[in-house]
Amino acid sequence: MQTYRIPFSALSGNLAQMVFADALYFLLGKRGFTQHETDRHVETNLDELTQLTGLTSKTLRKMIDGGLSQPEPFRLRQNQGFAAHTFTFGFDQYEEQFLAKYARKPFSYLQQNWCSTLALPYPNAQKSSRFPLAILNVFWRKPNGKVIRFSELSKRIQKPNSTSPPDPLFVHQALEHLQKLELITQVDSGGYRFQREQLSQDGYRIWQHQVLHQQSKASEELIEWGQAQNPKLAQVAQELIRLGNYDFDTNFRKIFNSLSLVRLETDLPWLQYAVKRHRHRPATADRWAKCWKLYENSLAANQTRQQSAKVKLYLKDQVEHVAVLKLESIEKHTLRWGKIVIWVNDKRQQLTGYGHNETILTMLQKGKRLVWQRELTDENELVRFDLTADMQQDLSDICYRLKMRASAPLPQVKIEAQIEAEFLKPSD
């Protein structure tokens, strides 16, 4: 079994510190490189660290900054990485950290999502607890199969600067949570034993099956209501609730209704970004409203609107016209929507209320392919047609030909047309 070493000193602290320490020593053990006899460094980026830990970029930077100020041999070093958007970090005196006591953890502890899963909140809770991870780190200090009693666990997970042991209720709550995940089991003597073989399973899937399925009757009714309205939106709403650590009963309807305003194909990654940024916020009444505001601001800041030159066609003498409508493509952007807009300006109708009776055959082509066709009359002052699906076929060539043919000369009629599109920068 492949393992990584982690000093006993890194097995305590707050939740973020313990999770970050595991990710750090895991990466150093798995693919770190040595330049001198005692140092060890590894190249990574914030995306990988977020995946391993579940921590936000802001919290990760705080953990890194804290490590940079530690005394030797635990002082973290950070430098620019070799690849774009990466950095290397590690320790100049890496081996000296293991002259004292240290634990060995299997790679599966990170690779099977256990570390990040233990940092998730309990069911129906808004904030994460440090106790499940702290309790498990006590077991890592002991030989495999060692039984530890409740009193010792309570003492060992006490913070170094705390003057009193943690509330027994919180400790029992953490132990029950670990038992549901089948990471520990209670023995007849009253103590607890670590089930290390469970680490070969996917921790997040077990958390989903054994923890999230404990939904209240109200939650089940909400899911049934959402699925009856729109199964896709109901599924996305549940995913966002899990991602953002939202209380299900309080927020499902809010999130479900908000999703009707979201273009799932293009905008969902930006909404997921906002939800992830807010997942550790306090459970206030306006928590979702603030998250939605961040989503709208992020979306607006990364949108780019384009319009073709507006063509003007006069049907006084020439009853047939051909015009070209073209947009410049934007690389590495996603098309949110595209459309053609046609304005029919009939001065006679504007002045007298009586328009033309003749029809205007309108065709939109891309190459030789007919994209859209319609007959316009004096009742069609403004016409729009959705071109999103057609434009998406080839964003490098957004060029159309607009053909118009009136059944007779129309001295009072002017046609204006342009194509419009909105592009969205991909979320990081």
CSV table of C-alpha atoms in Angstrom, one decimal:
chain,number,residue,atom,x,y,z
A,1,MET,CA,0.0,0.0,0.0
A,2,GLN,CA,1.4,3.4,-1.0
A,3,THR,CA,1.6,5.8,1.9
A,4,TYR,CA,2.7,9.3,2.8
A,5,ARG,CA,4.3,10.6,6.0
A,6,ILE,CA,2.8,13.4,8.1
A,7,PRO,CA,4.3,14.7,11.4
A,8,PHE,CA,2.2,14.4,14.5
A,9,SER,CA,2.3,18.1,14.8
A,10,ALA,CA,0.3,18.4,11.6
A,11,LEU,CA,-2.5,16.2,13.0
A,12,SER,CA,-4.1,18.9,15.1
A,13,GLY,CA,-5.4,22.5,14.6
A,14,ASN,CA,-8.5,23.8,13.1
A,15,LEU,CA,-10.3,22.1,10.3
A,16,ALA,CA,-8.7,24.0,7.4
A,17,GLN,CA,-5.2,23.5,8.9
A,18,MET,CA,-5.6,19.7,9.2
A,19,VAL,CA,-7.1,19.3,5.7
A,20,PHE,CA,-4.5,21.4,4.1
A,21,ALA,CA,-1.7,19.6,5.9
A,22,ASP,CA,-3.0,16.2,4.6
A,23,ALA,CA,-3.1,17.6,1.0
A,24,LEU,CA,0.4,19.1,1.4
A,25,TYR,CA,2.1,15.9,2.7
A,26,PHE,CA,0.1,13.7,0.3
A,27,LEU,CA,1.4,15.7,-2.7
A,28,LEU,CA,5.0,15.8,-1.4
A,29,GLY,CA,4.9,12.0,-0.8
A,30,LYS,CA,3.2,11.1,-4.1
A,31,ARG,CA,5.2,13.1,-6.6
A,32,GLY,CA,7.5,15.5,-4.7
A,33,PHE,CA,11.1,16.0,-6.0
A,34,THR,CA,14.3,16.5,-4.1
A,35,GLN,CA,17.0,19.0,-5.1
A,36,HIS,CA,19.2,18.6,-2.1
A,37,GLU,CA,19.6,16.0,0.6
A,38,THR,CA,17.0,17.3,3.0
A,39,ASP,CA,14.5,19.4,1.0
A,40,ARG,CA,11.4,18.3,-0.9
A,41,HIS,CA,9.1,20.3,-3.1
A,42,VAL,CA,6.1,19.6,-5.4
A,43,GLU,CA,4.5,21.5,-8.3
A,44,THR,CA,0.7,22.1,-8.0
A,45,ASN,CA,-2.0,24.8,-8.4
A,46,LEU,CA,-5.0,26.1,-6.5
A,47,ASP,CA,-7.5,24.0,-8.6
A,48,GLU,CA,-5.8,20.7,-7.5
A,49,LEU,CA,-5.6,21.9,-3.9
A,50,THR,CA,-9.3,22.8,-4.0
A,51,GLN,CA,-10.2,19.4,-5.4
A,52,LEU,CA,-8.2,17.6,-2.7
A,53,THR,CA,-9.4,19.7,0.3
A,54,GLY,CA,-12.7,21.3,-0.6
A,55,LEU,CA,-11.3,24.6,0.7
A,56,THR,CA,-11.9,27.9,-1.1
A,57,SER,CA,-9.0,29.6,-2.8
A,58,LYS,CA,-9.1,32.3,-0.2
A,59,THR,CA,-8.7,29.8,2.7
A,60,LEU,CA,-6.0,28.0,0.8
A,61,ARG,CA,-4.0,31.2,0.4
A,62,LYS,CA,-4.4,31.8,4.1
A,63,MET,CA,-3.1,28.4,4.9
A,64,ILE,CA,-0.1,28.9,2.6
A,65,ASP,CA,0.7,32.3,4.1
A,66,GLY,CA,0.5,30.7,7.6
A,67,GLY,CA,3.0,28.0,6.5
A,68,LEU,CA,5.4,30.6,5.2
A,69,SER,CA,5.8,32.1,8.6
A,70,GLN,CA,6.4,28.8,10.6
A,71,PRO,CA,9.8,28.1,12.2
A,72,GLU,CA,12.2,25.6,10.7
A,73,PRO,CA,11.9,22.8,9.8
A,74,PHE,CA,8.2,23.4,9.2
A,75,ARG,CA,8.6,26.6,7.3
A,76,LEU,CA,6.9,26.3,3.9
A,77,ARG,CA,8.6,27.5,0.8
A,78,GLN,CA,6.7,28.7,-2.3
A,79,ASN,CA,8.1,29.5,-5.8
A,80,GLN,CA,6.8,30.0,-9.3
A,81,GLY,CA,6.0,26.7,-11.0
A,82,PHE,CA,7.3,25.6,-14.4
A,83,ALA,CA,3.9,25.4,-16.0
A,84,ALA,CA,1.5,28.3,-16.4
A,85,HIS,CA,-0.7,29.1,-13.3
A,86,THR,CA,1.3,26.7,-11.1
A,87,PHE,CA,3.7,27.0,-8.2
A,88,THR,CA,6.1,24.8,-6.3
A,89,PHE,CA,5.9,24.5,-2.5
A,90,GLY,CA,7.5,22.3,0.1
A,91,PHE,CA,10.2,22.3,2.8
A,92,ASP,CA,13.9,23.0,2.7
A,93,GLN,CA,14.4,20.7,5.8
A,94,TYR,CA,11.7,18.1,4.9
A,95,GLU,CA,13.4,15.1,6.3
A,96,GLU,CA,14.1,16.7,9.7
A,97,GLN,CA,10.4,16.9,10.3
A,98,PHE,CA,10.3,13.1,10.6
A,99,LEU,CA,13.0,12.8,13.2
A,100,ALA,CA,10.2,13.1,15.8
A,101,LYS,CA,7.0,11.0,15.7
A,102,TYR,CA,5.0,10.8,12.5
A,103,ALA,CA,2.1,8.9,11.0
A,104,ARG,CA,1.7,7.1,7.7
A,105,LYS,CA,-1.5,7.5,5.8
A,106,PRO,CA,-2.4,5.7,2.6
A,107,PHE,CA,-2.7,7.6,-0.7
A,108,SER,CA,-6.4,6.4,-0.8
A,109,TYR,CA,-7.2,8.8,2.1
A,110,LEU,CA,-6.9,11.7,-0.4
A,111,GLN,CA,-7.5,9.8,-3.6
A,112,GLN,CA,-10.8,8.3,-2.4
A,113,ASN,CA,-12.0,11.8,-1.2
A,114,TRP,CA,-12.1,10.9,2.5
A,115,CYS,CA,-10.2,14.0,3.7
A,116,SER,CA,-12.5,16.5,1.9
A,117,THR,CA,-15.6,14.5,2.8
A,118,LEU,CA,-14.8,14.7,6.5
A,119,ALA,CA,-14.6,18.4,6.1
A,120,LEU,CA,-18.2,18.6,4.9
A,121,PRO,CA,-21.0,19.6,7.4
A,122,TYR,CA,-23.3,17.1,9.1
A,123,PRO,CA,-26.7,16.6,7.5
A,124,ASN,CA,-28.9,19.7,7.9
A,125,ALA,CA,-26.0,21.7,9.3
A,126,GLN,CA,-24.6,24.9,7.8
A,127,LYS,CA,-21.1,24.8,9.2
A,128,SER,CA,-18.4,22.1,9.1
A,129,SER,CA,-17.1,20.6,12.4
A,130,ARG,CA,-13.4,19.9,13.1
A,131,PHE,CA,-14.2,17.0,15.4
A,132,PRO,CA,-14.6,14.1,12.9
A,133,LEU,CA,-11.2,14.8,11.3
A,134,ALA,CA,-9.6,15.5,14.7
A,135,ILE,CA,-10.9,12.2,16.1
A,136,LEU,CA,-9.6,10.3,13.1
A,137,ASN,CA,-6.2,11.9,13.5
A,138,VAL,CA,-6.0,10.6,17.0
A,139,PHE,CA,-6.4,7.0,15.6
A,140,TRP,CA,-3.5,7.7,13.2
A,141,ARG,CA,-1.2,8.2,16.1
A,142,LYS,CA,-2.0,4.7,17.4
A,143,PRO,CA,-1.1,1.2,16.1
A,144,ASN,CA,-3.7,-0.2,13.7
A,145,GLY,CA,-6.5,-1.9,15.5
A,146,LYS,CA,-6.0,0.0,18.8
A,147,VAL,CA,-9.1,0.6,20.8
A,148,ILE,CA,-9.5,4.2,22.2
A,149,ARG,CA,-12.0,5.1,24.8
A,150,PHE,CA,-14.2,8.2,24.8
A,151,SER,CA,-12.3,10.0,27.6
A,152,GLU,CA,-9.0,9.7,25.8
A,153,LEU,CA,-10.5,10.9,22.5
A,154,SER,CA,-12.1,13.9,24.2
A,155,LYS,CA,-8.7,14.8,25.7
A,156,ARG,CA,-6.7,14.3,22.5
A,157,ILE,CA,-8.9,16.5,20.3
A,158,GLN,CA,-8.8,19.5,22.7
A,159,LYS,CA,-7.2,22.5,21.0
A,160,PRO,CA,-3.7,23.3,22.3
A,161,ASN,CA,-4.7,26.8,23.5
A,162,SER,CA,-8.0,25.6,25.0
A,163,THR,CA,-8.4,25.4,28.8
A,164,SER,CA,-11.4,23.0,28.9
A,165,PRO,CA,-12.3,19.8,27.0
A,166,PRO,CA,-14.8,20.0,24.1
A,167,ASP,CA,-18.5,19.6,24.8
A,168,PRO,CA,-19.3,15.8,25.1
A,169,LEU,CA,-22.4,16.3,23.0
A,170,PHE,CA,-20.2,17.5,20.1
A,171,VAL,CA,-17.8,14.6,20.5
A,172,HIS,CA,-20.7,12.0,20.5
A,173,GLN,CA,-22.1,13.7,17.4
A,174,ALA,CA,-18.7,13.3,15.6
A,175,LEU,CA,-18.4,9.7,16.7
A,176,GLU,CA,-21.9,8.9,15.4
A,177,HIS,CA,-21.0,10.6,12.1
A,178,LEU,CA,-17.9,8.5,11.7
A,179,GLN,CA,-19.8,5.3,12.6
A,180,LYS,CA,-22.3,6.1,9.8
A,181,LEU,CA,-19.5,6.4,7.4
A,182,GLU,CA,-18.2,3.1,8.7
A,183,LEU,CA,-14.8,4.6,9.5
A,184,ILE,CA,-15.0,3.5,13.2
A,185,THR,CA,-16.9,0.9,15.1
A,186,GLN,CA,-17.8,0.7,18.8
A,187,VAL,CA,-16.5,-2.4,20.6
A,188,ASP,CA,-18.0,-4.2,23.6
A,189,SER,CA,-15.6,-2.6,26.0
A,190,GLY,CA,-17.0,0.8,25.2
A,191,GLY,CA,-14.1,2.1,23.2
A,192,TYR,CA,-13.8,2.7,19.4
A,193,ARG,CA,-11.7,1.0,16.7
A,194,PHE,CA,-10.6,2.6,13.4
A,195,GLN,CA,-11.7,0.6,10.3
A,196,ARG,CA,-8.8,1.5,8.0
A,197,GLU,CA,-10.0,-0.9,5.3
A,198,GLN,CA,-12.9,1.4,4.6
A,199,LEU,CA,-10.5,4.0,3.1
A,200,SER,CA,-10.4,1.9,-0.1
A,201,GLN,CA,-14.0,3.0,-0.8
A,202,ASP,CA,-15.0,6.3,-2.3
A,203,GLY,CA,-15.7,8.5,0.8
A,204,TYR,CA,-17.9,11.0,-0.9
A,205,ARG,CA,-20.2,8.3,-2.4
A,206,ILE,CA,-20.6,6.7,1.0
A,207,TRP,CA,-21.3,10.1,2.5
A,208,GLN,CA,-24.0,10.6,-0.1
A,209,HIS,CA,-25.6,7.2,0.4
A,210,GLN,CA,-25.4,6.9,4.1
A,211,VAL,CA,-25.8,10.6,5.2
A,212,LEU,CA,-27.7,12.5,2.6
A,213,HIS,CA,-30.4,9.9,2.3
A,214,GLN,CA,-31.6,10.8,5.7
A,215,GLN,CA,-34.0,13.3,4.4
A,216,SER,CA,-37.1,14.5,6.2
A,217,LYS,CA,-40.6,13.8,4.9
A,218,ALA,CA,-40.8,17.5,3.9
A,219,SER,CA,-37.6,17.2,1.8
A,220,GLU,CA,-39.0,14.2,0.0
A,221,GLU,CA,-42.2,16.1,-0.7
A,222,LEU,CA,-40.2,19.0,-2.1
A,223,ILE,CA,-38.3,16.7,-4.4
A,224,GLU,CA,-41.5,15.2,-5.7
A,225,TRP,CA,-42.9,18.7,-6.3
A,226,GLY,CA,-39.7,19.8,-8.1
A,227,GLN,CA,-39.6,16.7,-10.3
A,228,ALA,CA,-43.2,17.2,-11.3
A,229,GLN,CA,-42.4,20.8,-12.3
A,230,ASN,CA,-39.1,20.2,-14.1
A,231,PRO,CA,-37.0,17.1,-13.4
A,232,LYS,CA,-33.8,18.7,-14.7
A,233,LEU,CA,-34.1,21.8,-12.6
A,234,ALA,CA,-34.9,19.7,-9.5
A,235,GLN,CA,-31.7,17.7,-10.1
A,236,VAL,CA,-29.6,20.8,-10.5
A,237,ALA,CA,-31.2,22.4,-7.4
A,238,GLN,CA,-30.3,19.4,-5.3
A,239,GLU,CA,-26.7,19.4,-6.6
A,240,LEU,CA,-26.4,23.1,-5.7
A,241,ILE,CA,-27.7,22.5,-2.2
A,242,ARG,CA,-25.1,19.9,-1.6
A,243,LEU,CA,-22.3,22.0,-3.1
A,244,GLY,CA,-23.3,25.1,-1.1
A,245,ASN,CA,-24.1,23.3,2.2
A,246,TYR,CA,-27.7,24.8,2.2
A,247,ASP,CA,-30.5,23.6,4.4
A,248,PHE,CA,-32.7,21.6,2.0
A,249,ASP,CA,-36.1,22.4,3.4
A,250,THR,CA,-35.4,26.1,3.6
A,251,ASN,CA,-33.8,26.7,0.3
A,252,PHE,CA,-35.0,24.1,-2.3
A,253,ARG,CA,-37.9,26.2,-3.6
A,254,LYS,CA,-35.8,29.4,-3.7
A,255,ILE,CA,-33.0,27.7,-5.7
A,256,PHE,CA,-35.4,25.8,-7.9
A,257,ASN,CA,-37.3,29.0,-8.9
A,258,SER,CA,-34.1,30.9,-9.5
A,259,LEU,CA,-32.9,28.2,-11.9
A,260,SER,CA,-35.7,29.2,-14.3
A,261,LEU,CA,-33.6,32.3,-15.0
A,262,VAL,CA,-30.4,30.4,-15.7
A,263,ARG,CA,-29.2,29.2,-19.1
A,264,LEU,CA,-28.0,25.9,-17.9
A,265,GLU,CA,-25.9,25.1,-20.9
A,266,THR,CA,-23.7,28.2,-20.5
A,267,ASP,CA,-24.4,29.9,-17.2
A,268,LEU,CA,-24.4,27.0,-14.7
A,269,PRO,CA,-20.6,26.9,-14.2
A,270,TRP,CA,-20.8,30.6,-13.0
A,271,LEU,CA,-23.6,29.8,-10.6
A,272,GLN,CA,-21.7,26.8,-9.3
A,273,TYR,CA,-18.7,29.2,-8.8
A,274,ALA,CA,-20.9,31.6,-6.7
A,275,VAL,CA,-22.4,28.7,-4.7
A,276,LYS,CA,-18.9,27.3,-3.9
A,277,ARG,CA,-17.7,30.7,-2.9
A,278,HIS,CA,-20.6,31.1,-0.4
A,279,ARG,CA,-20.7,27.5,1.0
A,280,HIS,CA,-19.1,28.5,4.3
A,281,ARG,CA,-21.3,31.6,4.9
A,282,PRO,CA,-23.6,31.8,7.9
A,283,ALA,CA,-27.1,30.5,7.5
A,284,THR,CA,-28.8,33.9,7.3
A,285,ALA,CA,-32.2,34.5,5.7
A,286,ASP,CA,-30.6,36.3,2.8
A,287,ARG,CA,-27.8,33.8,2.2
A,288,TRP,CA,-29.2,32.6,-1.2
A,289,ALA,CA,-30.0,36.2,-2.3
A,290,LYS,CA,-26.4,37.2,-1.7
A,291,CYS,CA,-25.1,34.2,-3.5
A,292,TRP,CA,-27.4,35.0,-6.5
A,293,LYS,CA,-26.1,38.6,-6.5
A,294,LEU,CA,-22.5,37.3,-6.8
A,295,TYR,CA,-23.6,35.1,-9.7
A,296,GLU,CA,-25.3,37.9,-11.5
A,297,ASN,CA,-22.3,40.2,-11.0
A,298,SER,CA,-19.8,37.5,-12.2
A,299,LEU,CA,-22.0,36.7,-15.2
A,300,ALA,CA,-22.3,40.4,-16.2
A,301,ALA,CA,-18.5,41.0,-15.8
A,302,ASN,CA,-17.7,38.1,-18.1
A,303,GLN,CA,-20.3,38.7,-20.9
A,304,THR,CA,-19.5,40.2,-24.2
A,305,ARG,CA,-22.2,41.5,-26.5
A,306,GLN,CA,-21.7,41.8,-30.3
A,307,GLN,CA,-23.9,43.2,-33.0
A,308,SER,CA,-23.5,43.2,-36.8
A,309,ALA,CA,-23.7,46.4,-38.7
A,310,LYS,CA,-27.4,47.3,-39.1
A,311,VAL,CA,-28.5,47.1,-42.8
A,312,LYS,CA,-31.2,49.4,-44.1
A,313,LEU,CA,-33.2,48.2,-47.1
A,314,TYR,CA,-35.7,50.5,-48.9
A,315,LEU,CA,-38.5,48.9,-50.9
A,316,LYS,CA,-39.5,52.0,-52.8
A,317,ASP,CA,-38.0,51.1,-56.2
A,318,GLN,CA,-36.1,47.9,-55.6
A,319,VAL,CA,-38.3,45.1,-54.4
A,320,GLU,CA,-35.5,42.5,-54.0
A,321,HIS,CA,-32.5,42.9,-51.7
A,322,VAL,CA,-29.6,40.8,-50.5
A,323,ALA,CA,-27.6,41.9,-47.4
A,324,VAL,CA,-24.7,40.3,-45.5
A,325,LEU,CA,-24.8,40.1,-41.7
A,326,LYS,CA,-21.6,39.1,-40.1
A,327,LEU,CA,-20.1,38.8,-36.6
A,328,GLU,CA,-16.5,38.5,-35.5
A,329,SER,CA,-15.9,35.3,-33.6
A,330,ILE,CA,-14.5,35.4,-30.0
A,331,GLU,CA,-12.0,32.7,-29.2
A,332,LYS,CA,-12.3,30.7,-26.0
A,333,HIS,CA,-15.8,32.1,-25.3
A,334,THR,CA,-19.1,30.3,-25.1
A,335,LEU,CA,-22.1,31.5,-27.1
A,336,ARG,CA,-25.0,32.3,-24.7
A,337,TRP,CA,-27.5,33.3,-27.4
A,338,GLY,CA,-27.7,34.6,-30.9
A,339,LYS,CA,-30.6,36.1,-32.9
A,340,ILE,CA,-31.6,38.1,-35.9
A,341,VAL,CA,-33.7,41.2,-35.3
A,342,ILE,CA,-35.8,42.9,-38.1
A,343,TRP,CA,-37.6,46.2,-37.8
A,344,VAL,CA,-40.3,47.0,-40.3
A,345,ASN,CA,-40.8,50.8,-40.6
A,346,ASP,CA,-44.0,51.7,-42.4
A,347,LYS,CA,-44.4,55.5,-42.4
A,348,ARG,CA,-48.0,55.3,-43.7
A,349,GLN,CA,-49.0,53.1,-40.8
A,350,GLN,CA,-47.3,55.4,-38.3
A,351,LEU,CA,-49.1,58.5,-39.7
A,352,THR,CA,-52.5,57.1,-40.5
A,353,GLY,CA,-52.8,53.7,-38.9
A,354,TYR,CA,-53.1,52.0,-42.3
A,355,GLY,CA,-50.2,49.9,-43.4
A,356,HIS,CA,-49.3,48.0,-46.6
A,357,ASN,CA,-51.3,44.9,-47.5
A,358,GLU,CA,-48.5,43.4,-49.6
A,359,THR,CA,-46.2,40.7,-48.2
A,360,ILE,CA,-42.4,40.7,-47.9
A,361,LEU,CA,-40.8,37.3,-48.3
A,362,THR,CA,-37.8,37.2,-45.9
A,363,MET,CA,-35.2,34.4,-46.0
A,364,LEU,CA,-32.0,33.9,-44.0
A,365,GLN,CA,-29.3,31.7,-45.5
A,366,LYS,CA,-25.9,30.5,-44.4
A,367,GLY,CA,-24.1,29.5,-47.6
A,368,LYS,CA,-26.7,27.7,-49.6
A,369,ARG,CA,-28.6,26.4,-46.6
A,370,LEU,CA,-31.9,28.0,-45.7
A,371,VAL,CA,-31.9,28.8,-42.0
A,372,TRP,CA,-35.2,30.7,-41.6
A,373,GLN,CA,-38.1,32.0,-43.8
A,374,ARG,CA,-41.1,34.1,-43.1
A,375,GLU,CA,-43.6,36.4,-44.9
A,376,LEU,CA,-43.8,39.9,-43.2
A,377,THR,CA,-46.8,42.2,-43.3
A,378,ASP,CA,-47.6,45.6,-41.8
A,379,GLU,CA,-48.4,43.7,-38.6
A,380,ASN,CA,-44.8,42.8,-38.1
A,381,GLU,CA,-43.1,45.9,-36.7
A,382,LEU,CA,-40.4,43.9,-34.8
A,383,VAL,CA,-39.4,40.3,-35.6
A,384,ARG,CA,-36.8,38.2,-33.7
A,385,PHE,CA,-35.6,34.7,-34.6
A,386,ASP,CA,-33.4,32.6,-32.3
A,387,LEU,CA,-30.1,31.6,-34.1
A,388,THR,CA,-28.3,30.2,-31.0
A,389,ALA,CA,-28.4,26.5,-32.1
A,390,ASP,CA,-27.4,27.4,-35.7
A,391,MET,CA,-24.5,29.7,-34.7
A,392,GLN,CA,-23.1,27.1,-32.3
A,393,GLN,CA,-22.4,24.8,-35.3
A,394,ASP,CA,-19.5,27.0,-36.3
A,395,LEU,CA,-18.6,30.0,-34.2
A,396,SER,CA,-15.6,30.7,-36.4
A,397,ASP,CA,-17.9,31.7,-39.3
A,398,ILE,CA,-20.9,33.7,-38.2
A,399,CYS,CA,-22.0,35.1,-41.5
A,400,TYR,CA,-25.5,35.1,-43.0
A,401,ARG,CA,-27.2,36.4,-46.1
A,402,LEU,CA,-30.6,38.1,-45.7
A,403,LYS,CA,-32.8,38.0,-48.8
A,404,MET,CA,-36.0,40.1,-49.1
A,405,ARG,CA,-38.5,40.3,-51.8
A,406,ALA,CA,-41.7,42.4,-51.7
A,407,SER,CA,-44.7,41.5,-53.8
A,408,ALA,CA,-44.9,45.1,-55.0
A,409,PRO,CA,-43.0,48.4,-54.5
A,410,LEU,CA,-43.5,49.8,-51.1
A,411,PRO,CA,-42.6,53.5,-51.1
A,412,GLN,CA,-43.2,54.1,-47.4
A,413,VAL,CA,-41.4,51.0,-46.1
A,414,LYS,CA,-37.9,50.7,-44.8
A,415,ILE,CA,-36.5,47.4,-43.4
A,416,GLU,CA,-33.6,47.4,-40.9
A,417,ALA,CA,-31.9,44.2,-39.7
A,418,GLN,CA,-28.9,43.0,-37.7
A,419,ILE,CA,-27.8,39.9,-36.0
A,420,GLU,CA,-26.9,40.0,-32.3
A,421,ALA,CA,-25.1,37.6,-30.0
A,422,GLU,CA,-23.8,37.4,-26.5
A,423,PHE,CA,-20.7,35.5,-25.5
A,424,LEU,CA,-19.6,34.3,-22.1
A,425,LYS,CA,-16.0,33.8,-20.9
A,426,PRO,CA,-15.6,30.2,-19.5
A,427,SER,CA,-15.5,30.0,-15.7
A,428,ASP,CA,-12.1,28.9,-14.3
